[in-house]
PDB file of C-alpha atoms and ligand atoms in Angstrom:
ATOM      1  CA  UNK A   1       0.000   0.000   0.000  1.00 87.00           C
ATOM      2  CA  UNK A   2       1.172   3.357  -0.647  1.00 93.00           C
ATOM      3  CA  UNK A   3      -0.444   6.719   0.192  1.00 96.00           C
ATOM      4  CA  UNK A   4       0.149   9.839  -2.443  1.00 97.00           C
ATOM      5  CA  UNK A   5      -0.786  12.996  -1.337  1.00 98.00           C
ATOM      6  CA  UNK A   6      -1.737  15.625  -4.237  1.00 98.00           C
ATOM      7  CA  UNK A   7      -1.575  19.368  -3.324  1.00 99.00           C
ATOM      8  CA  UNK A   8      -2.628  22.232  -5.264  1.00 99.00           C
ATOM      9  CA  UNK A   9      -2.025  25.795  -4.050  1.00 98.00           C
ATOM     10  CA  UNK A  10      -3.206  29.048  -4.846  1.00 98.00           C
ATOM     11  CA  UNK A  11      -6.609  29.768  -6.987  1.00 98.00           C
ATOM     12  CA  UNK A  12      -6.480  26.163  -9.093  1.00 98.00           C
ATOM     13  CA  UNK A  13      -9.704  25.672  -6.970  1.00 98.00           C
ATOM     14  CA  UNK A  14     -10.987  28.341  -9.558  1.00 98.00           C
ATOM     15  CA  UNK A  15     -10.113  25.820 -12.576  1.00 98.00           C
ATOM     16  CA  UNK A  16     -12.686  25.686 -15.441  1.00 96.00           C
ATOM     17  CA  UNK A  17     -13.122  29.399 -15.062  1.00 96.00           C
ATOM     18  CA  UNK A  18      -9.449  30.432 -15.434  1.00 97.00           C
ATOM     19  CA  UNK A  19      -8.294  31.052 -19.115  1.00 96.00           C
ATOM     20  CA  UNK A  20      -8.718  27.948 -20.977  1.00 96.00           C
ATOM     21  CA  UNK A  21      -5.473  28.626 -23.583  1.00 96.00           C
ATOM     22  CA  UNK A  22      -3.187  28.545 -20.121  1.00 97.00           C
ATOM     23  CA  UNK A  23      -4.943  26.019 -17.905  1.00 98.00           C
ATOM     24  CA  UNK A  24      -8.152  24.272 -20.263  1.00 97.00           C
ATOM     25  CA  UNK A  25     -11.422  23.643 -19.278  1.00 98.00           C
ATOM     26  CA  UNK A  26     -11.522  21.300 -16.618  1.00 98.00           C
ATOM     27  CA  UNK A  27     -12.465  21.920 -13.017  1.00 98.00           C
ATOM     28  CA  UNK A  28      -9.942  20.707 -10.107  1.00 98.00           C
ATOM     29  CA  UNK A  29     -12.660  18.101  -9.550  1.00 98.00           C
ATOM     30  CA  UNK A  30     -13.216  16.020 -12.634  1.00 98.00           C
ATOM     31  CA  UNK A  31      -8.991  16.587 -12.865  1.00 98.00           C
ATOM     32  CA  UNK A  32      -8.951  14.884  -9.308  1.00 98.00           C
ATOM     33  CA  UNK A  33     -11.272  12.294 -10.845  1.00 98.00           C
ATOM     34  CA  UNK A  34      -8.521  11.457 -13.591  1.00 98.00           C
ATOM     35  CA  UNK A  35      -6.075  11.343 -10.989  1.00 98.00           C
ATOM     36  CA  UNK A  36      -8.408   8.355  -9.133  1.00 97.00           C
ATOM     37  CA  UNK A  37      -8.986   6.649 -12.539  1.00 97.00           C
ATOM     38  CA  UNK A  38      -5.106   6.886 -13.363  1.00 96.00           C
ATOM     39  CA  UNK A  39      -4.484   5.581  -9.552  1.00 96.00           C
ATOM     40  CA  UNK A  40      -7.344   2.791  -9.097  1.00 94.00           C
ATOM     41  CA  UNK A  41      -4.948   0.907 -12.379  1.00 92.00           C
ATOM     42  CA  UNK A  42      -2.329   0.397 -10.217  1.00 85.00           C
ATOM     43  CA  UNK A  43      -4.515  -1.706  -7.959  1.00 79.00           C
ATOM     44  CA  UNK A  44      -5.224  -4.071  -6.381  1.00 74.00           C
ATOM     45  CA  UNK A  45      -1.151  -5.579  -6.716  1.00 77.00           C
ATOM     46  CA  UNK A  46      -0.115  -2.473  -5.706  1.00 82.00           C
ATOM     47  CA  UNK A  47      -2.648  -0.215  -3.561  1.00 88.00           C
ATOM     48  CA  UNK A  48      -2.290   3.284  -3.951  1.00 93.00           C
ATOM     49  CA  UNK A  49      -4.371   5.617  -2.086  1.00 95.00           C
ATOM     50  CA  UNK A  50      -4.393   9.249  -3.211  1.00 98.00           C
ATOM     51  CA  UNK A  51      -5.133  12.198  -0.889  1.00 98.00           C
ATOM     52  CA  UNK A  52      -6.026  15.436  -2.710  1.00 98.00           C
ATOM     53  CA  UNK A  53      -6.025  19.104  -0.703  1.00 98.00           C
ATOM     54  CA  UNK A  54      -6.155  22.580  -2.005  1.00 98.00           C
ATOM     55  CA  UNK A  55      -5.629  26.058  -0.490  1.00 98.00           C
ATOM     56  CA  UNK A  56      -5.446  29.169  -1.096  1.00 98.00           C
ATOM     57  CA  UNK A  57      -3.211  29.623   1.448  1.00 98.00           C
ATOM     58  CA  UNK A  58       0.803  28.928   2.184  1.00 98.00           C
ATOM     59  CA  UNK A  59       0.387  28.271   5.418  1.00 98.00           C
ATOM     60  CA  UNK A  60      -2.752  25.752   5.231  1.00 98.00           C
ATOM     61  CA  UNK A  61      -0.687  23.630   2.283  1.00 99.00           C
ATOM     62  CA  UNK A  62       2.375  23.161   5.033  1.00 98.00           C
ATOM     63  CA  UNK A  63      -0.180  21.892   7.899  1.00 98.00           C
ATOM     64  CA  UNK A  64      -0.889  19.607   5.376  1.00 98.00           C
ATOM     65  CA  UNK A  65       2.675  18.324   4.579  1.00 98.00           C
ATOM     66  CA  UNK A  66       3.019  18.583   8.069  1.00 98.00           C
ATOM     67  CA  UNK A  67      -0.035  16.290   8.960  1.00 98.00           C
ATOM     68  CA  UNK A  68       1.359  13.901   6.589  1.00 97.00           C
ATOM     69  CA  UNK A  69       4.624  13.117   8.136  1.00 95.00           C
ATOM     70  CA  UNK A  70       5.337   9.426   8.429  1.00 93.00           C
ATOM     71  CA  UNK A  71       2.212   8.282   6.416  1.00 95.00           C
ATOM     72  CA  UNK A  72       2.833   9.931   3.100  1.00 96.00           C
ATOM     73  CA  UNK A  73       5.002   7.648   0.940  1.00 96.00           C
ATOM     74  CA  UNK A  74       5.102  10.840  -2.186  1.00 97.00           C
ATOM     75  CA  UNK A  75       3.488  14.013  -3.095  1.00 98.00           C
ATOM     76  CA  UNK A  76       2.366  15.748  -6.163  1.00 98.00           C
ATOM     77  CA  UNK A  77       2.478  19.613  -5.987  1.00 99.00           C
ATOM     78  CA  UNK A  78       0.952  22.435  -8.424  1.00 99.00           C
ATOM     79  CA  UNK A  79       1.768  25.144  -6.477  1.00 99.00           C
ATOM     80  CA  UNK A  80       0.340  27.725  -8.292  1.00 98.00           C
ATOM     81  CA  UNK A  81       1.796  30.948  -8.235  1.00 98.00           C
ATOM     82  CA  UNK A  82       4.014  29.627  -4.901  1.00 99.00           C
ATOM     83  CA  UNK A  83       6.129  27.803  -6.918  1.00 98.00           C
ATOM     84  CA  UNK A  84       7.770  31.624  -7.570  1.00 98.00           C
ATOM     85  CA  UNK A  85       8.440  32.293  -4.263  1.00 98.00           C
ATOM     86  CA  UNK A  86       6.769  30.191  -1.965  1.00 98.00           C
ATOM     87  CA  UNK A  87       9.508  29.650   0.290  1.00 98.00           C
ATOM     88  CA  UNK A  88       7.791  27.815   3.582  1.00 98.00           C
ATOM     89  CA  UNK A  89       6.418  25.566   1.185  1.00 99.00           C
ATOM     90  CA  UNK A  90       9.620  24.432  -0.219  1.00 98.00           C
ATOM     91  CA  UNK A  91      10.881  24.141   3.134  1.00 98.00           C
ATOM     92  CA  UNK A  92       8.090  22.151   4.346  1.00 98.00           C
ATOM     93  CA  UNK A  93       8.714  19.650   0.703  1.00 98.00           C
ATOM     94  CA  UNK A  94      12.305  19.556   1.877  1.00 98.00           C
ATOM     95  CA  UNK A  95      11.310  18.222   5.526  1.00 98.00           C
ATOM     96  CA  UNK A  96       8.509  15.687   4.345  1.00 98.00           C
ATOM     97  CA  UNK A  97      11.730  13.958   3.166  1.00 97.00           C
ATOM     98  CA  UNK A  98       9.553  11.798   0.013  1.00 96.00           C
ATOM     99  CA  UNK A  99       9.347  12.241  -3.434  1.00 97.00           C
ATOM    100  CA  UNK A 100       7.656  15.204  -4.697  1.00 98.00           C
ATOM    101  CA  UNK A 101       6.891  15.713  -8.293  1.00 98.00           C
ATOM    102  CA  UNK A 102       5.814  19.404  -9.342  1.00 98.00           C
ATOM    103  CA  UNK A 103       3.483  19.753 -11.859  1.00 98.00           C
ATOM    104  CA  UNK A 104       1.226  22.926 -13.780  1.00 98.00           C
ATOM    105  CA  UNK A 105      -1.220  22.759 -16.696  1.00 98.00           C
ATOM    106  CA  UNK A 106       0.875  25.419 -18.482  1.00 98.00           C
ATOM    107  CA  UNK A 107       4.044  25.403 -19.987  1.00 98.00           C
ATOM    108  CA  UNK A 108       5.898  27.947 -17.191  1.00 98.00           C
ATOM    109  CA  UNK A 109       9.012  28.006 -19.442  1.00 98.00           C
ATOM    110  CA  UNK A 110       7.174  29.422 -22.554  1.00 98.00           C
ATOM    111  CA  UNK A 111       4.967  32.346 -20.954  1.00 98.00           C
ATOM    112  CA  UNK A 112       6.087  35.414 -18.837  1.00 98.00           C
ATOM    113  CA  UNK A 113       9.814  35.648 -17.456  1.00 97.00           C
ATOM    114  CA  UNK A 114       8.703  35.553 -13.918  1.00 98.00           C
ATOM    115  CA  UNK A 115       6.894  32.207 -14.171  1.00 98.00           C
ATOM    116  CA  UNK A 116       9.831  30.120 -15.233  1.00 98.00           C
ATOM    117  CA  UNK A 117      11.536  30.778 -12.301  1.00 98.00           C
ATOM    118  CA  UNK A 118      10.338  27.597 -10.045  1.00 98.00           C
ATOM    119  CA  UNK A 119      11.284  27.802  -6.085  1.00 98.00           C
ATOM    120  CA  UNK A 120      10.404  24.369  -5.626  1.00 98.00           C
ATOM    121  CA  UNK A 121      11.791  22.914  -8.982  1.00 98.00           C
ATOM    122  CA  UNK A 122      15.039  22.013  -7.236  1.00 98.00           C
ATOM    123  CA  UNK A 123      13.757  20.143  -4.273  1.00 98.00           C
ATOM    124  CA  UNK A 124      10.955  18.099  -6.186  1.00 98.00           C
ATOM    125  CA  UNK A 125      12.437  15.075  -8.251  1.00 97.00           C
ATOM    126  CA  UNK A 126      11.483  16.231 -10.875  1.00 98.00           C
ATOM    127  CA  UNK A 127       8.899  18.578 -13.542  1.00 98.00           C
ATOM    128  CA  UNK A 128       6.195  17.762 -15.635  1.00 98.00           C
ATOM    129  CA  UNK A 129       4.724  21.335 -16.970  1.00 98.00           C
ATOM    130  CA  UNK A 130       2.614  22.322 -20.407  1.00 98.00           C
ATOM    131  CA  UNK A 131       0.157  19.123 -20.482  1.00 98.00           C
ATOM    132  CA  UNK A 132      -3.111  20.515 -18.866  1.00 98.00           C
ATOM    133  CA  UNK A 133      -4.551  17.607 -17.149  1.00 98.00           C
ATOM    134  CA  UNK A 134      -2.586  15.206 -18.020  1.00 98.00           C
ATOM    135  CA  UNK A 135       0.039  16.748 -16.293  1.00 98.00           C
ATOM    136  CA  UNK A 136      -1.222  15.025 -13.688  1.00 98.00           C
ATOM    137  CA  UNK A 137      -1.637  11.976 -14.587  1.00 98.00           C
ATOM    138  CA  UNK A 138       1.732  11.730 -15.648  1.00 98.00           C
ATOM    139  CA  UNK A 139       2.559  11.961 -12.478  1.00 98.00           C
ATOM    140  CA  UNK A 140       0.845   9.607 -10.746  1.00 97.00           C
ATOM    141  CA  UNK A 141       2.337   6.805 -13.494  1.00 96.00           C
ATOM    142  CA  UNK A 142       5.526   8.611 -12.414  1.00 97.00           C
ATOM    143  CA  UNK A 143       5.033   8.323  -8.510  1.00 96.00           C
ATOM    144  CA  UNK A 144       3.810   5.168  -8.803  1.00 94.00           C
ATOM    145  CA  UNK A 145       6.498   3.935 -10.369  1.00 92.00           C
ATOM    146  CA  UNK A 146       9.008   5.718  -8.260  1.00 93.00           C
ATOM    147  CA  UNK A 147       7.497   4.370  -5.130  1.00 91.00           C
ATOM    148  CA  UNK A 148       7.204   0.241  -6.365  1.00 87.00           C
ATOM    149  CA  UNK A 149      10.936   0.375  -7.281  1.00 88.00           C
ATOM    150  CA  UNK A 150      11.575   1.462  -3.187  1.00 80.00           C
ATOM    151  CA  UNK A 151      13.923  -1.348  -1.758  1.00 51.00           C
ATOM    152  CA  UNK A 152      14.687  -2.725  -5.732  1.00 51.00           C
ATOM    153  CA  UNK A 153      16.196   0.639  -6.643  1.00 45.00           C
ATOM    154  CA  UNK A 154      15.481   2.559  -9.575  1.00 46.00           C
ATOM    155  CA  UNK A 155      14.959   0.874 -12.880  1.00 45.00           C
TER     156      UNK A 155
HETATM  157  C1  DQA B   1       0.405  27.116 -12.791  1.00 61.86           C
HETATM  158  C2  DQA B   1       1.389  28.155 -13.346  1.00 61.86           C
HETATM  159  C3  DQA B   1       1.602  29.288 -12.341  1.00 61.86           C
HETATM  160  O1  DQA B   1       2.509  30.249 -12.881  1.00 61.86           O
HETATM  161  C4  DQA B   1       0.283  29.983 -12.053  1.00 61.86           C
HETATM  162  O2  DQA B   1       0.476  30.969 -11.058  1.00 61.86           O
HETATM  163  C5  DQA B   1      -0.806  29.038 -11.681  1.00 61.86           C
HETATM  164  C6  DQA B   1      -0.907  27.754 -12.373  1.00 61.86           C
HETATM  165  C7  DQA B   1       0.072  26.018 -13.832  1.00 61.86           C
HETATM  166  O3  DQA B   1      -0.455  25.001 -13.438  1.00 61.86           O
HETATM  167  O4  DQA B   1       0.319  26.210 -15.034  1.00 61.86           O
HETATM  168  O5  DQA B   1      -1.693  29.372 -10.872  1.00 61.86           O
HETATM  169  O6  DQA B   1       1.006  26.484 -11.678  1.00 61.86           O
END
């Protein structure tokens, strides 16, 4: 059994009714719904359970990472705008001490300057940006597969 946590910061609870060219059509809801169909083909061999929370707020995302200590086996992060400066939140990533892949619906390297500058980039394991929703599905396939290769080492 392993337990993903996915996060989502800042306004991506407003998805569907954001500009469609940057971040599609989709609400955060039937996205988290992908996320579950994506997850429930990993099972049953290999049970993953997947967490989803969203805030607006820095400080309610690190309770969360907090809260998850010693039950979280990876996490899956669209910070939002905090991934451009969201310091306590990369701090927080850094103590959880799992995997963390960051992802965003847009491509942050091919729009404004300020956006391709990620805070968090160098503490997750890696990036998966420009893909709308499937973004996230990528990864889960990702985290999944990072977390069955524990104790075999990476493939
Ligand atoms: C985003 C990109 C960020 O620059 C922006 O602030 C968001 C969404 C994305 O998913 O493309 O809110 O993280």
């Amino acid at each position: 059994m392993a337990r993903i946590l996915v996060l989502n910061g800042p306004n991506l609870n407003a998805l569907g009714r954001r500009p469609a060219g940057h971040y599609g059509t989709m609400s955060l809801e039937q996205i988290n719904q992908e996320i579950s169909k994506k997850a429930a083909e990993f099972n049953p061999e290999f049970n993953l359970e997947v967490e989803f929370f969203q805030s607006n707020t820095e400080g309610e995302l690190v309770d969360r990472i907090q809260a998850g200590w010693g039950n979280i086996d990876g996490i899956i992060i669209n910070p939002g705008a905090l991934t451009h400066y969201g310091y306590s939140l990369k701090d927080a990533l850094i103590d959880a001490a799992v995997p963390v892949i960051e992802v965003h619906l847009s491509n942050i390297h091919a729009r404004e300057r300020w956006r391709s500058r990620s805070v968090i980039a160098d503490v997750a394991q890696g990036q998966i940006a420009g893909f709308g929703w499937r973004s996230y599905t990528a990864a889960i396939e990702i985290l999944a597969g990072l977390i069955q290769d524990r104790g075999t080492g990476p493939g």
